[in-house]
XYZ file of C-alpha atoms in Angstrom:
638
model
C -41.534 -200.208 151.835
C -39.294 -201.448 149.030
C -40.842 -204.830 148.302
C -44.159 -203.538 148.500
C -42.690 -200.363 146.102
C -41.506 -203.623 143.869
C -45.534 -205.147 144.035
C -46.904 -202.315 143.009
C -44.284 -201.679 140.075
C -44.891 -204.878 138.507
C -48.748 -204.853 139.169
C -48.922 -201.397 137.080
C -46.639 -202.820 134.401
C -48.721 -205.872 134.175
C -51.796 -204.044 133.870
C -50.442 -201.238 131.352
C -48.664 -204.082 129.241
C -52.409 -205.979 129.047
C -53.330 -203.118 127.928
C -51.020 -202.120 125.102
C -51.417 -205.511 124.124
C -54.661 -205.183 123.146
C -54.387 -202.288 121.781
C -51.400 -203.504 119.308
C -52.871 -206.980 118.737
C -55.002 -205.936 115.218
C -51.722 -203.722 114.073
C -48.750 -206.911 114.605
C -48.613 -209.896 112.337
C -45.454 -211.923 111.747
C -44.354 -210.967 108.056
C -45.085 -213.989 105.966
C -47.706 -215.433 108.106
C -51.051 -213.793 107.478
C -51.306 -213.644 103.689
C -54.865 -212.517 101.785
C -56.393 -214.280 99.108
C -58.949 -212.705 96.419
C -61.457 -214.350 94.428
C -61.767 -212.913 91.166
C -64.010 -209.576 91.208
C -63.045 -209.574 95.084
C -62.957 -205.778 95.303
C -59.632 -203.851 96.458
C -59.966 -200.762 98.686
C -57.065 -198.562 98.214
C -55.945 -196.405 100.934
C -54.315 -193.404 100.808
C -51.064 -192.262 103.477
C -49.402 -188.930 104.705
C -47.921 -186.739 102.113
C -43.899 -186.690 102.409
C -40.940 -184.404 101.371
C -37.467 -184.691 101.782
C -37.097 -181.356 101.556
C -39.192 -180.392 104.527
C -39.317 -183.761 106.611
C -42.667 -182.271 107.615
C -45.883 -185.038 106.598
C -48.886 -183.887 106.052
C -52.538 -185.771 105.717
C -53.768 -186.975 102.447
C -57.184 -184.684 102.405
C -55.011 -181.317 103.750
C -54.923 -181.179 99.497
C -57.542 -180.637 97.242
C -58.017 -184.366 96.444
C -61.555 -186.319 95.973
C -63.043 -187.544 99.257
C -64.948 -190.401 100.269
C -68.699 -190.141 102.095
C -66.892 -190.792 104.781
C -63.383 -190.723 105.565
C -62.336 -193.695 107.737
C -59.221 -193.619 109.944
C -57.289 -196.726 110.075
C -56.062 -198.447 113.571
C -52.690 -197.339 114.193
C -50.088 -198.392 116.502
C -47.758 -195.944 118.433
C -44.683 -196.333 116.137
C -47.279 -195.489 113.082
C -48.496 -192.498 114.949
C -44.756 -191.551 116.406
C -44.130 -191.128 112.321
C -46.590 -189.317 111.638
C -48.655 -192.321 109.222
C -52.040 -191.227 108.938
C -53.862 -194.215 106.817
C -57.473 -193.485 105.481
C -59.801 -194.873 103.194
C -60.346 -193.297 99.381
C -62.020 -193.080 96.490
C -59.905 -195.716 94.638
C -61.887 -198.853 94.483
C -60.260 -202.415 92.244
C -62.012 -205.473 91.544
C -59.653 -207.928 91.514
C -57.996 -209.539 87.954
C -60.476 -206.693 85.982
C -58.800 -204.362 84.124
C -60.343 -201.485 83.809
C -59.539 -197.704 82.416
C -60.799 -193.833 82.591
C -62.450 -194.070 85.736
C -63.924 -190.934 87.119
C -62.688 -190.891 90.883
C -64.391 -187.096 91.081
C -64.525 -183.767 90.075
C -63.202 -181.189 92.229
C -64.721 -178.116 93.194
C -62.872 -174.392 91.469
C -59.565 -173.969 93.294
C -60.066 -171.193 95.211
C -56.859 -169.367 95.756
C -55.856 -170.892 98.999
C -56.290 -174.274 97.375
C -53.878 -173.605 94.374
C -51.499 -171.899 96.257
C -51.545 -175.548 98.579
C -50.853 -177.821 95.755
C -48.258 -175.142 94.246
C -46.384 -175.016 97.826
C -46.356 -178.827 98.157
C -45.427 -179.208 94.030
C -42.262 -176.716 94.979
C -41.540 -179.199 98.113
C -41.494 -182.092 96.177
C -44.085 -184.086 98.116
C -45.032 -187.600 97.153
C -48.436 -189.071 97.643
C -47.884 -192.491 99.368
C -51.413 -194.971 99.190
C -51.608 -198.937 100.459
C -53.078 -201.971 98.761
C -52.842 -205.233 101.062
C -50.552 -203.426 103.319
C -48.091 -202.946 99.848
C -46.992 -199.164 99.411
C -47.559 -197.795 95.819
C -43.962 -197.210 93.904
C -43.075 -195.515 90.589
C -40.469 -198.368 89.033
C -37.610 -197.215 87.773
C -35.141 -199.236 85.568
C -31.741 -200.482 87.151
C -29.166 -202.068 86.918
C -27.097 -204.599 88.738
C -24.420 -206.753 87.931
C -25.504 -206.356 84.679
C -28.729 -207.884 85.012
C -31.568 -205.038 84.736
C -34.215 -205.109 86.400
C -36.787 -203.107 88.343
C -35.878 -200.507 91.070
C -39.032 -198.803 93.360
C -39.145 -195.207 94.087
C -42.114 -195.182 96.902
C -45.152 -193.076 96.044
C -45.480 -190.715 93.364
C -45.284 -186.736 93.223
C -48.010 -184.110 93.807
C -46.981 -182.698 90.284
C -44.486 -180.757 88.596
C -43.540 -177.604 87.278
C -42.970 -177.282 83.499
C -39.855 -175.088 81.619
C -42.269 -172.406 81.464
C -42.945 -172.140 85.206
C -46.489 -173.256 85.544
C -47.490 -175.479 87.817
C -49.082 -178.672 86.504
C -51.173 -181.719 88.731
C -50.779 -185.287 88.447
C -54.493 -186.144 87.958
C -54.263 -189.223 86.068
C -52.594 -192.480 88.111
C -52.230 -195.636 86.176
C -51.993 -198.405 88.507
C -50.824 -201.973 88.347
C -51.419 -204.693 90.338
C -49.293 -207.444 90.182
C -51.160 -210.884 91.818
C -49.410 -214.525 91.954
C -52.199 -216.884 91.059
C -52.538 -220.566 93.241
C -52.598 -223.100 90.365
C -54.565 -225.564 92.148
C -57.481 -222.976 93.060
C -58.917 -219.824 91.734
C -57.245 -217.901 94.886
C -54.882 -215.010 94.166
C -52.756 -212.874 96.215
C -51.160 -209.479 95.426
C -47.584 -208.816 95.210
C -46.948 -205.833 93.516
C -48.535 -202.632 93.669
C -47.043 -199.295 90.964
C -47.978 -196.144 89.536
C -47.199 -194.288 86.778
C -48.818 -190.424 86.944
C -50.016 -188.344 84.171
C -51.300 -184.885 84.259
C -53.988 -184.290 81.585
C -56.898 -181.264 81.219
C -59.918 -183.910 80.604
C -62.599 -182.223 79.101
C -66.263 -182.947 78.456
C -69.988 -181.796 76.671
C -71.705 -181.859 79.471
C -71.250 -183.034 83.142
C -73.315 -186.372 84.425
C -72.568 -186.955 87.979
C -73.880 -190.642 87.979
C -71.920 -191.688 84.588
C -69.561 -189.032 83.587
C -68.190 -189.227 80.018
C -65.108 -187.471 79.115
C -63.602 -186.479 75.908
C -59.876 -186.644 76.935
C -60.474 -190.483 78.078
C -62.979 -192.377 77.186
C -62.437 -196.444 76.438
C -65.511 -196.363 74.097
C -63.895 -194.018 71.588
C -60.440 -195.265 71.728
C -59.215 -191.789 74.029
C -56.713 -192.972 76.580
C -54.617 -190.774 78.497
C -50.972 -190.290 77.377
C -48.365 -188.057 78.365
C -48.582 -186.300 74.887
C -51.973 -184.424 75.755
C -52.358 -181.293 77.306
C -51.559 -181.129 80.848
C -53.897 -180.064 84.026
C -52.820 -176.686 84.849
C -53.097 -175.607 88.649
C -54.811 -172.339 88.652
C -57.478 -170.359 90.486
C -60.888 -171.095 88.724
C -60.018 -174.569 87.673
C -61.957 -177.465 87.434
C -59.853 -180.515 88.053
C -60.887 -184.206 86.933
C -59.546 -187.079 88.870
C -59.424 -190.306 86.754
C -57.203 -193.551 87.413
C -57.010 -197.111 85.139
C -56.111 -199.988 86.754
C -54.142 -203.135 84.706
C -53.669 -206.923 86.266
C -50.969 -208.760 85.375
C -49.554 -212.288 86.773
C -46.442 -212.391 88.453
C -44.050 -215.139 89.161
C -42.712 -213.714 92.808
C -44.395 -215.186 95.289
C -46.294 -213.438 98.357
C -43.274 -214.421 100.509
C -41.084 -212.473 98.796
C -43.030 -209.580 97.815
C -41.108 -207.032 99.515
C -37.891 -208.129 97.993
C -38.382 -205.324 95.400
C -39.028 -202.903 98.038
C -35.487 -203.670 99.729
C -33.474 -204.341 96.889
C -29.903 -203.781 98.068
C -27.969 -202.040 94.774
C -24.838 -201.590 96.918
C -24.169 -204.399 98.747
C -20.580 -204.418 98.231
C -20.611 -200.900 99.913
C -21.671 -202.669 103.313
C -18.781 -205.001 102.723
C -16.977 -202.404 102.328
C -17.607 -200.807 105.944
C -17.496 -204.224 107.808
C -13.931 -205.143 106.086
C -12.637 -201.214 107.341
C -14.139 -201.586 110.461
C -12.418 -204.702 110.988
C -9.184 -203.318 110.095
C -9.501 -200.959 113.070
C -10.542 -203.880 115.373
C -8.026 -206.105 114.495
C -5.365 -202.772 115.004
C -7.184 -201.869 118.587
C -6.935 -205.837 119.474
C -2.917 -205.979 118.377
C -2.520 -203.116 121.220
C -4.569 -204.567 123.274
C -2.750 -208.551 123.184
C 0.663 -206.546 122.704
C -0.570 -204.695 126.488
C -2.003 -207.544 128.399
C 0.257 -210.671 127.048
C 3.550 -208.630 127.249
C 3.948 -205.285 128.860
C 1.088 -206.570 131.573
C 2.477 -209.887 132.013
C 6.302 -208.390 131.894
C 4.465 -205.702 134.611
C 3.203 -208.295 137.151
C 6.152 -210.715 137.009
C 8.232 -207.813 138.122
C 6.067 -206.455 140.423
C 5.467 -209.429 142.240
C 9.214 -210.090 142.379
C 9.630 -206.803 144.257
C 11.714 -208.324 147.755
C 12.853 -205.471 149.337
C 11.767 -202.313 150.704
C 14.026 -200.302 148.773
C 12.859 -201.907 145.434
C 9.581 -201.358 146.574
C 9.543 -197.567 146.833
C 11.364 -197.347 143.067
C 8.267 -198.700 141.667
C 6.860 -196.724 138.886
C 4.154 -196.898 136.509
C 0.244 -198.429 137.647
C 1.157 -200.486 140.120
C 2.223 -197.130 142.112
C -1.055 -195.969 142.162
C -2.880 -198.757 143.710
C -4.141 -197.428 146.855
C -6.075 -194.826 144.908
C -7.499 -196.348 141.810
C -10.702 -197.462 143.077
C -11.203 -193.903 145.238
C -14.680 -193.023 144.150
C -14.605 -190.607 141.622
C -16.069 -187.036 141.991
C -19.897 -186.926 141.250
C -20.156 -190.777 141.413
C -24.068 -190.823 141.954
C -24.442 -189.200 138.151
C -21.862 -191.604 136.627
C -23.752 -194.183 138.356
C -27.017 -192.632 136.872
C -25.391 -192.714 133.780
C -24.018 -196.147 133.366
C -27.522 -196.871 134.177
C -28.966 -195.329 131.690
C -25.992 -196.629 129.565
C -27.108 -199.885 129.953
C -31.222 -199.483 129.197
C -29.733 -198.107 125.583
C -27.608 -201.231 125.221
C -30.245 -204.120 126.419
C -32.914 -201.981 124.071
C -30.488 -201.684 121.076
C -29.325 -205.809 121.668
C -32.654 -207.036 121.618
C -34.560 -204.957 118.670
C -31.700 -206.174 117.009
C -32.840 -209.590 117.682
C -36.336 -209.207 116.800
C -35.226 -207.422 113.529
C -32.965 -210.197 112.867
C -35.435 -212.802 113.532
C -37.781 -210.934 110.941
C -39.913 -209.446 113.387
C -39.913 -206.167 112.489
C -40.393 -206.350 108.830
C -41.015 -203.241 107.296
C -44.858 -204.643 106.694
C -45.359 -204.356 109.591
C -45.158 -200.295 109.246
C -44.415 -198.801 112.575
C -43.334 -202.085 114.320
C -39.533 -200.840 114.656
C -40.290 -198.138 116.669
C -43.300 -199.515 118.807
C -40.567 -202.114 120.140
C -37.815 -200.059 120.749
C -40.413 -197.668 122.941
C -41.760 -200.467 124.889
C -38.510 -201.971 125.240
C -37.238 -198.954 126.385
C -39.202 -198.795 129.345
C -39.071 -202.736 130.281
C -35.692 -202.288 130.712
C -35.403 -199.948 133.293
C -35.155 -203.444 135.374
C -31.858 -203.282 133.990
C -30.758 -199.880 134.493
C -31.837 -199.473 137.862
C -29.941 -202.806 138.961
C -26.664 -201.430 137.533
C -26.977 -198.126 138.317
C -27.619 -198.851 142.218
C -24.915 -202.177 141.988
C -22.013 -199.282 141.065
C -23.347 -197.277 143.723
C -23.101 -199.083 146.972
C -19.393 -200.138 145.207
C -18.402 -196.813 145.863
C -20.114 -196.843 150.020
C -22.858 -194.762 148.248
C -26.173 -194.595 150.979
C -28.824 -192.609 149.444
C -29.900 -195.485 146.562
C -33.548 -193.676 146.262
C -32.218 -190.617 145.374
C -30.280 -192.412 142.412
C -32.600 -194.541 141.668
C -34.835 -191.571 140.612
C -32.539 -189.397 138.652
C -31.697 -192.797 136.784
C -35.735 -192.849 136.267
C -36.167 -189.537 135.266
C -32.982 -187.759 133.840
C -32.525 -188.819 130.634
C -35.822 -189.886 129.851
C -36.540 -185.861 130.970
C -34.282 -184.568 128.691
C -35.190 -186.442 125.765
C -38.692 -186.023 126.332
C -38.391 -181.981 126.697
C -36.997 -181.807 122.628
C -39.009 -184.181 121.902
C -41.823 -182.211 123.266
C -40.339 -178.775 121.666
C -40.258 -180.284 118.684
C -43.902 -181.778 118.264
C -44.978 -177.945 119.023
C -42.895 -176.711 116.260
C -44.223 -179.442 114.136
C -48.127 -178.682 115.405
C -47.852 -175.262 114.914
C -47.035 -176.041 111.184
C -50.231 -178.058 110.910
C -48.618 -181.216 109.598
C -49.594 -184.962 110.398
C -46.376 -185.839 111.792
C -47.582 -183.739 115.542
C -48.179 -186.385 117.623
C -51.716 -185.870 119.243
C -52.510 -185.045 122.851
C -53.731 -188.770 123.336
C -50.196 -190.373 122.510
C -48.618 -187.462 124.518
C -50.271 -188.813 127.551
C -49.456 -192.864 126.852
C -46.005 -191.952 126.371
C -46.051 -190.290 130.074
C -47.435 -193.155 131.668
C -45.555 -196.145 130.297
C -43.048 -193.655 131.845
C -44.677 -193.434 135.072
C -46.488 -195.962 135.132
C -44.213 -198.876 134.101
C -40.371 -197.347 133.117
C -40.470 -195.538 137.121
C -40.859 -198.395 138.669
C -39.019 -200.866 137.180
C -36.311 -198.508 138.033
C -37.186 -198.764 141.606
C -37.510 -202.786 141.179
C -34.186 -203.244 139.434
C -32.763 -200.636 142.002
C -33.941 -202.748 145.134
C -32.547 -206.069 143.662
C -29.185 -204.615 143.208
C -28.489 -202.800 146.508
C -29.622 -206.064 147.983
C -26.600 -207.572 146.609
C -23.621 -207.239 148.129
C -21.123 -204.733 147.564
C -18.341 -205.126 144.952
C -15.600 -205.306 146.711
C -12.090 -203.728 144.972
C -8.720 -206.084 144.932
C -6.882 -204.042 146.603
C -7.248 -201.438 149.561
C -7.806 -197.658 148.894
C -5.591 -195.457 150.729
C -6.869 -192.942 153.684
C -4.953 -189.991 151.834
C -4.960 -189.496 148.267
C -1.635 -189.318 146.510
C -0.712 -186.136 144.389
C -0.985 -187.311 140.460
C 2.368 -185.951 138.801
C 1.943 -183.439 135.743
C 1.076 -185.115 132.569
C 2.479 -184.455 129.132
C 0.167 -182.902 126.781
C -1.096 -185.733 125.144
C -2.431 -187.441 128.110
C -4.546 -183.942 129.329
C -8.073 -185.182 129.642
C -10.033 -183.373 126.696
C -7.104 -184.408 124.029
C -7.430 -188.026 125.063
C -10.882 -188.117 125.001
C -11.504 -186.472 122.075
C -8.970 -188.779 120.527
C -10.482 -191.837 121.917
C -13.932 -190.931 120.147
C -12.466 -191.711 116.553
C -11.713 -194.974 116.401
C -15.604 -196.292 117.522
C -16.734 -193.919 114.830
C -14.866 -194.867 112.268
C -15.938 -198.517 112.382
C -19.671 -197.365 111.959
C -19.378 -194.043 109.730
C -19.985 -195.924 106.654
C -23.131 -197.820 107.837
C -24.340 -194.278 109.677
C -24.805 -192.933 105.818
C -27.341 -195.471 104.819
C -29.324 -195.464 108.815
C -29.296 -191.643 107.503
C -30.519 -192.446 104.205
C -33.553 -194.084 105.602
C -34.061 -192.456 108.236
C -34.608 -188.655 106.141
C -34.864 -189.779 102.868
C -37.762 -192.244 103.547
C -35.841 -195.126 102.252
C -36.372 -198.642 103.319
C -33.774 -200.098 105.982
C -33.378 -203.592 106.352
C -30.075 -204.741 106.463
C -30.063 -205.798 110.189
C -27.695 -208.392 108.957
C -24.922 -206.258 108.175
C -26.133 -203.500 110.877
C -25.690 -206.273 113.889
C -22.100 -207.181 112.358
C -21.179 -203.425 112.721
C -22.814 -203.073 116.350
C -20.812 -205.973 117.384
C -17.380 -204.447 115.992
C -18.645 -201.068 117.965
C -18.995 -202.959 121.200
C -15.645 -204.686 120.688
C -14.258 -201.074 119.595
C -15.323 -198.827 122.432
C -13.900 -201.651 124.923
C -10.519 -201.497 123.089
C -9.942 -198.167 122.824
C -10.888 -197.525 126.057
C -8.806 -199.868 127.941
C -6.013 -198.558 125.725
C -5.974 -194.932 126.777
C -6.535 -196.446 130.165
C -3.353 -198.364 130.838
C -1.628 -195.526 129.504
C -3.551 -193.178 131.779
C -2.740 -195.516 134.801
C 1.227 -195.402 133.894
C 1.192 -192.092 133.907
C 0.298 -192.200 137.512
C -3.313 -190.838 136.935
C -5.903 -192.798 138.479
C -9.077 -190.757 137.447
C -9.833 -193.208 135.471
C -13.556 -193.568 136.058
C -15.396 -190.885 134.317
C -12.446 -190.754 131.521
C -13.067 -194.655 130.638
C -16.637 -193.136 130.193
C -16.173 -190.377 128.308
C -13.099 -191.592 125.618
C -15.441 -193.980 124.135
C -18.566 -191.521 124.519
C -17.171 -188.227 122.623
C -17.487 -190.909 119.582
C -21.060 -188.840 119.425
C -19.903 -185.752 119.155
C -18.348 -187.162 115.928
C -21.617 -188.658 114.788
C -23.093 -185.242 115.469
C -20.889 -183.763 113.125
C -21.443 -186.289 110.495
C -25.241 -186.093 110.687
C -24.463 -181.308 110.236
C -22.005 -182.314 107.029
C -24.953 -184.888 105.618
C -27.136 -182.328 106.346
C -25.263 -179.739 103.840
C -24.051 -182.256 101.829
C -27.046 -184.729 100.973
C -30.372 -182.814 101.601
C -31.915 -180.293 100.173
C -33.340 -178.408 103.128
C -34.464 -175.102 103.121
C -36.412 -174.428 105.658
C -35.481 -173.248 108.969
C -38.277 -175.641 111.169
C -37.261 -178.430 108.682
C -33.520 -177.585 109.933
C -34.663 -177.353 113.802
C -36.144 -180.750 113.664
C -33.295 -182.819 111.914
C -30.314 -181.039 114.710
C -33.688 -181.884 117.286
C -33.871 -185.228 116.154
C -30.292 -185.803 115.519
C -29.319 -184.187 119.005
C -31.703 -186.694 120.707
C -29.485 -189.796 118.615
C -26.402 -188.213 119.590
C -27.403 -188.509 123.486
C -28.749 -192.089 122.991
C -25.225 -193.009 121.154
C -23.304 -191.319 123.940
C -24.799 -192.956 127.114
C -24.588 -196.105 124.381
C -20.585 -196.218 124.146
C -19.668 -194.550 127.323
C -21.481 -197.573 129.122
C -19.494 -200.323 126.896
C -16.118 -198.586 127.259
C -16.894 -198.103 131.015
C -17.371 -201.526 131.838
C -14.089 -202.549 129.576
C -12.334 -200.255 131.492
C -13.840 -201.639 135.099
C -13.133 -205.403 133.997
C -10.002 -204.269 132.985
C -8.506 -202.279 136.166
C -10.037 -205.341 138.276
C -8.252 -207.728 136.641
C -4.672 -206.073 136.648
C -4.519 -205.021 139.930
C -5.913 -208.620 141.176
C -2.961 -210.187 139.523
C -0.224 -208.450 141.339
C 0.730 -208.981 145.238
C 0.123 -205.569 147.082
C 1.393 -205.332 150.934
């Protein structure tokens, strides 16, 4: 039944990952590998993105506004991470020839604003929205002037507001956009490429004689007369009754940075020596936690076993104190084994997916060109590595004489994922019932289920197979028939103190970086510092196990040998302190009024605060097991 469970596991994730392949193959390219090239008068189609506010975190589509529309609007292909966000990319009006300037180009003219129009752009001027559009896969920016190191140069604020309201309290619309495209010209052929794409917005009440719909001539801008738009003219009012103008020049000018590096001013790092910063703290605290650590195994260990093992006499023998007194119960399976085990499972899907991402981010895989790549892998990897967590989860079962591996083996399938799926699921209502773009549709609803049932289930059932096929692990020493009574503990060894201490330490090395994952995460900043972001994973990793064998060896002199779910938890509780972080960033940094904005950042972080806890608890677990293994093998028990 199992092997043929196995067959049919791999066949379905064969066929689903066929067809996800296809499905993804147009949307993937390696960044730097599939540059464009334009002839001169190639023409440039502009497309147009969601509409985004850090104030509401809620996108909406381009055309929910009053802007001018295409014959046709065209939907570009999207993978899952793009749709997961919410990007919804469409063709527009705004059409470039490539190296032609051009200026006062009539994109359209609206129809009145009808009340339920103005009030739309007023609502989304009040919210701060930006309008976000693509050339050549480049976002559009509004460049700012920086500085760093003294040098100035160019900072990029991505996309560019709806409007703004003016001292007197009207509301006025951006109507104008003054593009640049920046190309980097081949000097042995007449090729180019583009490598920078900005915007800088005006708002202007264009006016004209009369209206021709086939070659409109305005009054306000017209390149004949001299009349160019500048921020000193009259702005475009939104009220019910107007007539609004669209218009947009367009300027080419050659650049030096090369298509390679065009994103560079996209990621420009202005506090790099902040990131230093965190890496050099975080280090502090490892190289404190590994102190203890050599101080506990190289003297107080070593000092431990010699004596222990020198232990002749019966007499001597029953004086013993401290862990080695408790080795007849240490490995007694702990109460509600089957969910640690479920846990540590699902522990260990969270740490292969978070390892390798890492590695394809590192690699330059997941380039931020490649919009929606980041969280298209972690998904799929996600579910290919329930081989993982279905191996560990059933190996730590039959350790502790477990029978019933298929009962396991599905609450490791289903728990977590369940849970994370229900807010997610909560959420997207909440999100569709306020008519924004970022509701993911019915469609992705139902892929999401089956690369859950379909490839994530049995994988499970796979990895769950091979590891209760494998023998037992057998404990170093034998566990007694009658448990022994654990003596009272002093107050600082009670179970919720010492957890709740042990959570500090793993989130202190990573607090710093956690503000700028935040950052990008809700203020729609670019992250790509995997660099720096894999040096602080690997100080977590080396944290958790620390501090958790720590509290441990303490736990075990006390005489306490529930040590099994407590190894778990100490470094776990670290995300209850990233919880609390993400509710004081939340008063602290954003400007968030509303209460389903609210709902879905605790939604979202609440689902991150799981993932981080399963995350740690599994690292400090598995410290802890190598760790009580390896003590009690090195001493000689009767």
């Amino acid at each position: 039944m199992a092997p043929r469970l196995a067959m049919l596991g791999l066949a379905a994730a064969l066929e689903l990952l066929l067809l996800l392949h296809l499905q993804f193959a147009t949307a993937f390219y390696l960044p730097g590998v599939a540059p464009q090239d334009f002839a001169q008068g190639a023409e440039l189609q502009v497309k147009v993105n969601k509409l985004t506010s850090i104030k509401t975190l809620l996108p909406y589509e381009y055309y929910s506004l009053g802007y001018c529309r295409p014959e046709k609007i065209l939907n570009s292909a999207e993978n899952l991470g793009e749709v997961l966000r919410g990007d919804r990319i469409e063709n527009s009006v705004y059409s470039f020839s490539m190296r032609e300037d051009r200026s006062c180009i009539v994109a359209c003219k609206g129809e009145k604003l009808s009340e339920k129009s103005a009030k739309n752009f007023k609502e989304k001027i009040d919210e701060d929205y930006h309008v976000n559009m693509i050339l050549d896969n480049l976002p559009v920016a509004i460049a700012a002037p920086g500085n760093m190191d003294g040098s100035h140069l160019k900072l990029y604020e991505r996309g560019f507001p709806v409007g703004f309201k003016s001292d007197d309290g009207k509301y006025n619309l951006y109507n104008h956009l003054k593009f640049t495209v920046y190309f980097h010209k081949d000097s042995d052929q007449d090729f180019s490429r583009i490598v920078g794409f900005e915007v800088f917005p005006l708002s202007v009440k264009h006016t004209y004689e009369s209206w021709n719909k086939n070659n409109p001539k305005l009054q306000t801008c017209n390149p004949e007369g001299k009349q160019f738009v500048e921020s000193s003219k009259t702005p475009q009012e939104v009220e019910v009754g107007e007539e609004i103008v669209f218009t947009y020049d367009v300027k080419f000018e050659e650049s030096a940075t090369r298509w390679a590096s065009r994103w560079d001013m996209y990621l420009m790092m202005s506090d790099d020596q902040i990131h230093w910063f965190s890496i050099i703290n975080s280090l502090m605290i490892v190289l404190f936690l590994t102190g203890m650590v050599a101080m506990i195994m190289m003297r107080t260990l070593h000092r431990d076993i010699s004596k222990y093992n020198q232990l002749e006499t019966q007499e001597e023998a029953q004086e013993e104190t401290g862990w080695k007194l408790v080795h007849g119960d240490v490995f007694r399976a702990p109460e509600h084994a089957g969910t640690l085990c479920v846990f540590v499972g699902t522990g260990v899907q969270c740490l292969g997916m978070t390892v390798v991402t890492m590695i394809f981010a590192l690699l330059g895989f997941l380039s931020p060109s490649n919009r929606g790549g980041l969280m298209t892998a972690m998904v799929l990897l996600w579910v290919f590595m329930g081989l993982v967590a279905g191996y560990a989860s059933a190996r730590l079962y039959k350790s502790f004489k477990g029978s019933d591996w298929k009962k396991i083996t599905m609450k490791t399938a289903l728990i977590f994922p369940a849970v994370v799926f229900s807010i997610f699921f909560v959420l997207n209502a909440i999100i569709w019932g306020e008519k924004s773009s970022g509701a993911v549709p019915f469609g992705t609803m139902f892929a999401l289920v089956c690369l859950w049932f379909g490839i994530s289930v049995p994988l499970v059932f796979v990895g769950s197979y091979l590891g209760y096929k494998k023998p037992a692990i057998e404990p170093p020493v034998r566990t007694n028939k009658i448990p022994r009574q654990v003596p009272e503990q002093a107050w600082y060894m009670q179970p919720i103190f010492s957890v709740l201490i042990g959570g500090i330490l793993p989130f202190g090395a990573v607090f710093i970086e956690l503000f700028f994952i935040l950052t990008s995460i809700w203020l729609h900043q670019f992250y790509y510092i995997f660099g720096f972001l894999f040096i602080v994973f690997l100080i977590l990793v080396v944290t958790c196990a620390e501090i958790t064998i720590v509290l441990c060896y303490f736990q075990l002199c006390s005489e306490d040998y529930y040590w099994w779910w407590r190894a778990y938890l100490t470094s776990g509780s670290s995300a209850i302190y990233l919880f609390l972080y993400a509710t004081f960033y939340f008063f602290t940094k954003l400007e968030i009024t509303k209460l389903v904005s609210g709902l879905l950042y605790f939604g979202y972080m609440t689902i991150i605060s799981i993932g981080f806890f399963v995350l740690t608890g599994t690292i400090g677990f598995y410290a802890c097991f190598w760790f009580v293994r390896t003590i009690y093998a090195s001493v000689k028990i009767d």
